Short mmCIF file of N, CA and C in Angstrom, two decimals:
data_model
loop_
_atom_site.label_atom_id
_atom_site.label_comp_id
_atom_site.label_asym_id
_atom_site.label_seq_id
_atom_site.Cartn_x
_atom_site.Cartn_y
_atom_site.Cartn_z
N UNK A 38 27.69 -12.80 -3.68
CA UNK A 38 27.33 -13.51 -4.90
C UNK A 38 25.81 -13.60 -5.05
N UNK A 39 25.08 -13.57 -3.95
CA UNK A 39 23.24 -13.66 -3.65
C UNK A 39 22.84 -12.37 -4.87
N UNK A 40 23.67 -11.19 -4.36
CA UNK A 40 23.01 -10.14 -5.08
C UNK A 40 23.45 -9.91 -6.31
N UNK A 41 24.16 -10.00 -7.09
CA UNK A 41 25.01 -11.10 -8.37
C UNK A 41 23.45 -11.93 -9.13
N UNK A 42 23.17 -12.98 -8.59
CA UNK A 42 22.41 -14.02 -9.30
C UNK A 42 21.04 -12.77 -9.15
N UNK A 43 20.73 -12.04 -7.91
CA UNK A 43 19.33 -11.30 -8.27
C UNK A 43 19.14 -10.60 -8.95
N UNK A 44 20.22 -9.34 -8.73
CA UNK A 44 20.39 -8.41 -9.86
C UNK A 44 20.43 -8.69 -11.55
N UNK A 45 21.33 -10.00 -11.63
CA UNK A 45 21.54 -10.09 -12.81
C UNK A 45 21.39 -11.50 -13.71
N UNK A 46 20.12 -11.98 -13.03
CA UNK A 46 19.43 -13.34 -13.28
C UNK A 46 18.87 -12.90 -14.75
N UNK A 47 17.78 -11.87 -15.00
CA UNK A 47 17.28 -11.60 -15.68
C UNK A 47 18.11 -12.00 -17.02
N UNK A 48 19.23 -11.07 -16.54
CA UNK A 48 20.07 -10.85 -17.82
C UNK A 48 21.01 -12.34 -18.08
N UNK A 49 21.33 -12.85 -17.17
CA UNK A 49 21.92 -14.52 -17.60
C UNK A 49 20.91 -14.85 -18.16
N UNK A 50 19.79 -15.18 -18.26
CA UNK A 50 18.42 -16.52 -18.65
C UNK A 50 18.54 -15.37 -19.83
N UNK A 51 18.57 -14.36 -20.36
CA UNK A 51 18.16 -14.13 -21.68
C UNK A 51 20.15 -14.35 -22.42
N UNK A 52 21.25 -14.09 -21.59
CA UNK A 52 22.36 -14.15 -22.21
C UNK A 52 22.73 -15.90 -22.72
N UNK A 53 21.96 -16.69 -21.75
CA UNK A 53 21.54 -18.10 -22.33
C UNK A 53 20.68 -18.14 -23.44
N UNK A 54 19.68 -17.44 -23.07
CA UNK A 54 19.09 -17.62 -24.32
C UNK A 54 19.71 -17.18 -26.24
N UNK A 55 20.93 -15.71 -25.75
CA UNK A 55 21.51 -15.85 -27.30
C UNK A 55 22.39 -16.53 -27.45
N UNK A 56 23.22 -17.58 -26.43
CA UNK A 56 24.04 -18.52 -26.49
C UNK A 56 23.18 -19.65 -27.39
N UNK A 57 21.93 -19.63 -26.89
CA UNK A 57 21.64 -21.00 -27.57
C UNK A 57 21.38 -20.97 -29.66
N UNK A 58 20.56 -19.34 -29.23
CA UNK A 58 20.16 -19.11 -30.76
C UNK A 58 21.58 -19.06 -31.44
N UNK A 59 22.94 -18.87 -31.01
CA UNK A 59 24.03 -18.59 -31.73
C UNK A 59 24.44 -20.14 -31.80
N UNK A 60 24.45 -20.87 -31.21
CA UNK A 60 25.00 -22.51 -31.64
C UNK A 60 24.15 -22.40 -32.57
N UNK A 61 23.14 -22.26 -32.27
CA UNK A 61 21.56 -23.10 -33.70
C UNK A 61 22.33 -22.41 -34.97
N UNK A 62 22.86 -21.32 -35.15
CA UNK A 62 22.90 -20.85 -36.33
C UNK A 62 24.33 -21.09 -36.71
N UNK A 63 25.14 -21.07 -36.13
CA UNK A 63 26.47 -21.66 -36.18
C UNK A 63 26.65 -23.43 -36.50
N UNK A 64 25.75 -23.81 -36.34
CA UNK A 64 25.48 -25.27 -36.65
C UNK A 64 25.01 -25.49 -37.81
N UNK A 65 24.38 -24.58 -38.95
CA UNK A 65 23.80 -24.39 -39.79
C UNK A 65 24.82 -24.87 -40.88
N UNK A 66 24.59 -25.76 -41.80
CA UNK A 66 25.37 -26.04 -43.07
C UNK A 66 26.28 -25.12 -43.42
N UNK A 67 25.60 -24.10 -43.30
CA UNK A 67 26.26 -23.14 -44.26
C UNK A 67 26.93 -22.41 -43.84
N UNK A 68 27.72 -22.76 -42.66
CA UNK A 68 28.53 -22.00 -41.63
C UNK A 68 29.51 -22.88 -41.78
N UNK A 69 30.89 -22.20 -42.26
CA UNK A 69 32.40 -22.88 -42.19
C UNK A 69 32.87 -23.52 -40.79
N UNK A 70 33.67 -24.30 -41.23
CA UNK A 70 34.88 -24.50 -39.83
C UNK A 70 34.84 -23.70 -39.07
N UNK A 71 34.71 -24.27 -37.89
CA UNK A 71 35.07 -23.27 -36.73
C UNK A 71 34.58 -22.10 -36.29
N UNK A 72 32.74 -22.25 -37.15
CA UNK A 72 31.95 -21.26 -36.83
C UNK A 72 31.26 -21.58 -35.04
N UNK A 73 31.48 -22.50 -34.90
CA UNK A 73 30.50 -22.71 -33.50
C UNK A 73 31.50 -22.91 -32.49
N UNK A 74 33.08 -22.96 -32.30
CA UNK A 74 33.95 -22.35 -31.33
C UNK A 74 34.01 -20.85 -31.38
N UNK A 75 34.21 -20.23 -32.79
CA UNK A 75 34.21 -18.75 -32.82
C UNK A 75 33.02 -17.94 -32.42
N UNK A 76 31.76 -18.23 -32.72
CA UNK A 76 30.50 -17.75 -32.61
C UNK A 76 30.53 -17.97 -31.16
N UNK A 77 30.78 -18.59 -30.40
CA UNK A 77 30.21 -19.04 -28.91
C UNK A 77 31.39 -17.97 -27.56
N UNK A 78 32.29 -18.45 -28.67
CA UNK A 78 33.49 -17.71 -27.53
C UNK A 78 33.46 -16.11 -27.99
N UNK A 79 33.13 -15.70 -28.55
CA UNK A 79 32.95 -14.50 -29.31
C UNK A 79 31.62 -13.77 -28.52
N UNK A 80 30.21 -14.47 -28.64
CA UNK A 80 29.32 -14.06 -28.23
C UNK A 80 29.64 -13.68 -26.59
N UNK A 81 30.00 -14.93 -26.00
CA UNK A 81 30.14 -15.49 -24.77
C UNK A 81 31.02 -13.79 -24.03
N UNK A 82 32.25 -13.67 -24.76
CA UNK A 82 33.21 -12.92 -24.40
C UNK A 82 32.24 -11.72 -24.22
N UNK A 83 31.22 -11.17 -25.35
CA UNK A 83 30.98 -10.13 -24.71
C UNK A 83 29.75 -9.96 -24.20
N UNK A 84 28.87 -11.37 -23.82
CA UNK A 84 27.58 -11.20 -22.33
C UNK A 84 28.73 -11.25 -21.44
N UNK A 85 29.67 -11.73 -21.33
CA UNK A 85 30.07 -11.36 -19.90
C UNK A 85 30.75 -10.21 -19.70
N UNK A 86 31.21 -9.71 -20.57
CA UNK A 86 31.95 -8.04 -20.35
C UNK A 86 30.42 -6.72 -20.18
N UNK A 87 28.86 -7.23 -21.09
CA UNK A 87 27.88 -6.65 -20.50
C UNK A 87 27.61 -6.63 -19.32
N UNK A 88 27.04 -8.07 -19.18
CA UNK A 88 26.64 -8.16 -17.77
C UNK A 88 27.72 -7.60 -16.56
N UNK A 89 28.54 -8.08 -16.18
CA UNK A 89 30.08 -7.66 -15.58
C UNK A 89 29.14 -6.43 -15.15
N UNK A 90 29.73 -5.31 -16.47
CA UNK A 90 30.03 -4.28 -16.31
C UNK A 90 28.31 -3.56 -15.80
N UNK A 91 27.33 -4.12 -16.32
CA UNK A 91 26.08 -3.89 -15.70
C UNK A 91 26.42 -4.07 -14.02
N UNK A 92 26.65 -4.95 -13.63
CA UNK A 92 26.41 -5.30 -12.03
C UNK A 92 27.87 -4.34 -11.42
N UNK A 93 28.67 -3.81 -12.11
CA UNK A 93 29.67 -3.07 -11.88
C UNK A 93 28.74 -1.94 -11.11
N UNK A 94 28.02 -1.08 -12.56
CA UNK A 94 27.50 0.08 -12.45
C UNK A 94 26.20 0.21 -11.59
N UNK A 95 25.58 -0.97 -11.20
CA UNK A 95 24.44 -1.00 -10.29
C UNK A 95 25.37 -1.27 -8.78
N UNK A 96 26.09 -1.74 -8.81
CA UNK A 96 26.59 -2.19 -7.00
C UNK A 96 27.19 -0.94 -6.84
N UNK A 97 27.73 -0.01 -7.86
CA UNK A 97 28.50 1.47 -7.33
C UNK A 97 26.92 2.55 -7.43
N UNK A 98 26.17 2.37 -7.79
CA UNK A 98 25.20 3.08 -8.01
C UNK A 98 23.98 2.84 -6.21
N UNK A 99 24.31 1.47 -5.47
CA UNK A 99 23.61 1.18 -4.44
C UNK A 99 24.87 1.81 -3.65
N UNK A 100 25.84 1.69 -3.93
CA UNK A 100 26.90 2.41 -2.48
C UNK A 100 26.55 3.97 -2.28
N UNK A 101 26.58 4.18 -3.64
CA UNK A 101 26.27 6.11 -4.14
C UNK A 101 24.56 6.46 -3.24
N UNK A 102 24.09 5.75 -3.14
CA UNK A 102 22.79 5.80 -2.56
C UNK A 102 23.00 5.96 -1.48
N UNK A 103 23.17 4.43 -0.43
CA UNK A 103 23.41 4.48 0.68
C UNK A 103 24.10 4.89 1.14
N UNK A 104 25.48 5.95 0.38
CA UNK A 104 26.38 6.81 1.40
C UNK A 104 25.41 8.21 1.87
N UNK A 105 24.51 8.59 0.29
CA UNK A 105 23.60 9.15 0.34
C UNK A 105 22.49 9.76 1.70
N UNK A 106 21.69 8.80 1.47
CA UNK A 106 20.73 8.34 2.70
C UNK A 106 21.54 8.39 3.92
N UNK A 107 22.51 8.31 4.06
CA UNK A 107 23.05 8.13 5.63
C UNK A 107 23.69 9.45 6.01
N UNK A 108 23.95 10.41 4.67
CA UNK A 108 24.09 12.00 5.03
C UNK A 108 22.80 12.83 5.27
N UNK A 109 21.82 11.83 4.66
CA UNK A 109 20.03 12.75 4.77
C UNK A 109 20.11 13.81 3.17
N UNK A 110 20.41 12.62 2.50
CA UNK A 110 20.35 13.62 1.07
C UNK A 110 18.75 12.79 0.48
N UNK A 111 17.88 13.34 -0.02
CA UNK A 111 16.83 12.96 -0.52
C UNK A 111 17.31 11.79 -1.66
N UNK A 112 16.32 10.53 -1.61
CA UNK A 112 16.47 9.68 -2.41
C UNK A 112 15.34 9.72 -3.33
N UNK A 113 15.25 9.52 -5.02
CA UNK A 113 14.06 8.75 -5.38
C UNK A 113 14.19 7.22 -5.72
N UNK A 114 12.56 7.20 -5.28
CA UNK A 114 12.69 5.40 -5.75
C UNK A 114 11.54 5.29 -6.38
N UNK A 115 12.14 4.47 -7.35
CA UNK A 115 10.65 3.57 -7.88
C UNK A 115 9.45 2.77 -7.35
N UNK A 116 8.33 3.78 -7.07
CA UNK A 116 7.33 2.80 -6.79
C UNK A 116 6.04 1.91 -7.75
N UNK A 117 6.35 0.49 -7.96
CA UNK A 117 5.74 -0.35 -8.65
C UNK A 117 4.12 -0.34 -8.34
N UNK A 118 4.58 -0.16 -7.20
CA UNK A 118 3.15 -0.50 -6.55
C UNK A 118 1.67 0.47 -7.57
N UNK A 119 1.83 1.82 -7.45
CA UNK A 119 1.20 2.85 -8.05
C UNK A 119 1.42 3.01 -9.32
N UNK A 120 0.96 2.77 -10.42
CA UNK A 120 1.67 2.67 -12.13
C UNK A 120 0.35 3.75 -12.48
N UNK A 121 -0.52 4.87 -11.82
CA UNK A 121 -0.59 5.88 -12.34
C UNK A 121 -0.19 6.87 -12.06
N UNK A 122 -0.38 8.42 -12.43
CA UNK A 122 0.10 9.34 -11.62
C UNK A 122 1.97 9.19 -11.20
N UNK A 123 2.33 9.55 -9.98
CA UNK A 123 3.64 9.57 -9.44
C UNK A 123 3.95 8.13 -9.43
N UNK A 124 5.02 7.99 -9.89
CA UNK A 124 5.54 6.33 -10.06
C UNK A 124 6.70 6.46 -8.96
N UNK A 125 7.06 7.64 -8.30
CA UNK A 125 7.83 7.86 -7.45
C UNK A 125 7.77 8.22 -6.63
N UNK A 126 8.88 7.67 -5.70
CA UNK A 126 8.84 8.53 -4.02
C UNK A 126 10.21 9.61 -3.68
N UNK A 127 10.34 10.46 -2.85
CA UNK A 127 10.99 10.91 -2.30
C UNK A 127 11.18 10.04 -0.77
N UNK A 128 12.12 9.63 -0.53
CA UNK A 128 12.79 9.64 1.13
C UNK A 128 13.89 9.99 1.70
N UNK A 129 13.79 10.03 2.86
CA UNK A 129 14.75 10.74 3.42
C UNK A 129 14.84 10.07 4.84
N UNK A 130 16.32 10.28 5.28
CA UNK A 130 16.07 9.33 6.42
C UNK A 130 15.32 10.22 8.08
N UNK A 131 15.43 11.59 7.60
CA UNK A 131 14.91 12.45 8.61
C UNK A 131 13.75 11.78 8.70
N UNK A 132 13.13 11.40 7.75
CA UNK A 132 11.48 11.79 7.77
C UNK A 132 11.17 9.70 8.05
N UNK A 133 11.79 9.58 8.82
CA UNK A 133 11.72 7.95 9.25
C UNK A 133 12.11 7.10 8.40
N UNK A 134 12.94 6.98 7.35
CA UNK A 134 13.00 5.66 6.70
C UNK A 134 14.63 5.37 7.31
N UNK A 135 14.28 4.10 7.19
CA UNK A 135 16.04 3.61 7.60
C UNK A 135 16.42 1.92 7.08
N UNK A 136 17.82 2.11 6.68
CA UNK A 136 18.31 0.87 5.96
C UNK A 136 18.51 -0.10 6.23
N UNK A 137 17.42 -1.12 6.08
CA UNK A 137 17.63 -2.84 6.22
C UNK A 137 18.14 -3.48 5.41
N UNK A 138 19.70 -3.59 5.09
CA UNK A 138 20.60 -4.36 4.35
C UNK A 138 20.15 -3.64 2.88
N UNK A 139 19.51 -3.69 1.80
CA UNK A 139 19.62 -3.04 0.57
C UNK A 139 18.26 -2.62 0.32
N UNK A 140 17.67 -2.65 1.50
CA UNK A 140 16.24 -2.39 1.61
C UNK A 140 15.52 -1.31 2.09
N UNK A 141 15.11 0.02 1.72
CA UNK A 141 14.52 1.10 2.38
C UNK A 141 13.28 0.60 3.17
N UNK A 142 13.12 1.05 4.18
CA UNK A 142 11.91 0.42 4.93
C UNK A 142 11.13 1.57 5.67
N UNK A 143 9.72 1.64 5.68
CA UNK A 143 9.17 3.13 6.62
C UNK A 143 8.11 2.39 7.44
N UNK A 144 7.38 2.72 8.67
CA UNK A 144 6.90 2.28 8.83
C UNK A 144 5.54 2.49 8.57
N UNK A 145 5.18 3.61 7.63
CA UNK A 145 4.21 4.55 6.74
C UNK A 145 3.62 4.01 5.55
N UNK A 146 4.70 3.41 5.12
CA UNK A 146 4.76 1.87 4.08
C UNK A 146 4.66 0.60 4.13
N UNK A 147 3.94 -0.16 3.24
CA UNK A 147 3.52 -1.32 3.49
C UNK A 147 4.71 -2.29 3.08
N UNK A 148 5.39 -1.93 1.83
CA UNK A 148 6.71 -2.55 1.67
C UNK A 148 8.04 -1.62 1.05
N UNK A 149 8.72 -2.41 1.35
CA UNK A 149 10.55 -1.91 1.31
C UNK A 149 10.50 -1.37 -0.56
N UNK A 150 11.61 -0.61 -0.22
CA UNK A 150 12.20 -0.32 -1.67
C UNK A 150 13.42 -0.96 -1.99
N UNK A 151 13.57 -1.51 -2.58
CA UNK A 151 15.11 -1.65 -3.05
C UNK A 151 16.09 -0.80 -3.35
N UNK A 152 17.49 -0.47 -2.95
CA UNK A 152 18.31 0.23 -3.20
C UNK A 152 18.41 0.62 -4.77
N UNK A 153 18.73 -0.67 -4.85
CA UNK A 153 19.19 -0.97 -7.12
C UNK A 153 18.02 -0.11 -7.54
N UNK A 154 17.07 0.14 -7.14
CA UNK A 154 15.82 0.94 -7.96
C UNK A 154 15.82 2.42 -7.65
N UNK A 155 16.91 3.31 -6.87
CA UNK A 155 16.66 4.77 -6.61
C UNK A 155 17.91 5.08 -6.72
N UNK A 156 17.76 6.07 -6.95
CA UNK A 156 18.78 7.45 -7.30
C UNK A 156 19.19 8.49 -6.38
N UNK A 157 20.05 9.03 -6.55
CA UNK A 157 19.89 10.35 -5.18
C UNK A 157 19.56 11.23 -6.13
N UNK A 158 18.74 12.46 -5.17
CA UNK A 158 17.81 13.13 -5.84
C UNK A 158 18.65 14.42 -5.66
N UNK A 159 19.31 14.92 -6.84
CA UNK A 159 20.06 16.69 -7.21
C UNK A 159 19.26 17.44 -7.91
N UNK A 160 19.29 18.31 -7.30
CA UNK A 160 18.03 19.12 -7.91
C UNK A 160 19.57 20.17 -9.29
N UNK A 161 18.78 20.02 -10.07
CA UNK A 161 19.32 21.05 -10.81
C UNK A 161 19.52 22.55 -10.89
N UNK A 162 20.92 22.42 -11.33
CA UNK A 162 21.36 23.82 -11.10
C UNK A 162 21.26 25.40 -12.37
N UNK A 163 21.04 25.86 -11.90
CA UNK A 163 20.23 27.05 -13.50
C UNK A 163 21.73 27.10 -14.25
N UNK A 164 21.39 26.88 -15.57
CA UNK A 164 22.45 26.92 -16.35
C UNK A 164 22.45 28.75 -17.13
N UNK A 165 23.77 29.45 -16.30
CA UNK A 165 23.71 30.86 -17.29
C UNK A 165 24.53 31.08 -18.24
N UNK A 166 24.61 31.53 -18.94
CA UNK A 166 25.75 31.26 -20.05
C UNK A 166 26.33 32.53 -19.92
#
């Protein structure tokens, strides 16, 4: 549930936030009966079928990784740190990195990567027709 509230904090505090703008406007005069049970359960129904299905596709997307990494298939990850040039890394676990709970770690590096932030890296295949 820890990685639940981290992953997908962002997205609750703003799915609160259109909960609230949808009462305000559902409260509005000019909104019939039963606009602010319908508007709420309506909205409500589908932040949680987003979000859900967001933390669905990121927790199968960190397994897809780390089955990854543990065959020695090249990973990329996002590095924040550097925002010119290469915003990315290649690793691999040959080349020393190894998995601390959802955390890439090297000792070449000053800090961890997060799983949720990389991809496994397929190189593309020539398309002939």
């Amino acid at each position: 549930m820890k990685n639940f509230f981290f992953l997908e904090g962002g997205y609750l505090i703003l799915g609160l936030f259109v909960l609230l703008i949808t009462l305000f406007v559902t409260t509005r005069p000019f909104m019939g009966k039963g606009a602010v049970k319908k508007g709420l359960a309506g909205v409500s129904l589908i932040l949680a079928f987003a979000i859900g299905a967001h933390y669905i596709v990121t927790m199968s997307r960190i397994a897809g990784v780390k089955e990854a990494f543990e065959k020695d298939e090249p990973i990329i990850c996002e590095s924040r740190l550097i925002r010119k040039g290469a915003q990315s890394i290649i690793l691999k676990k040959s080349q020393g990195w190894r998995l601390n709970g959802d955390y890439f770690v090297s000792d070449a590096y000053s800090r961890p990567f997060f799983a949720a932030r990389c991809i496994v890296y397929k190189k593309a295949k020539p398309h002939i027709p």
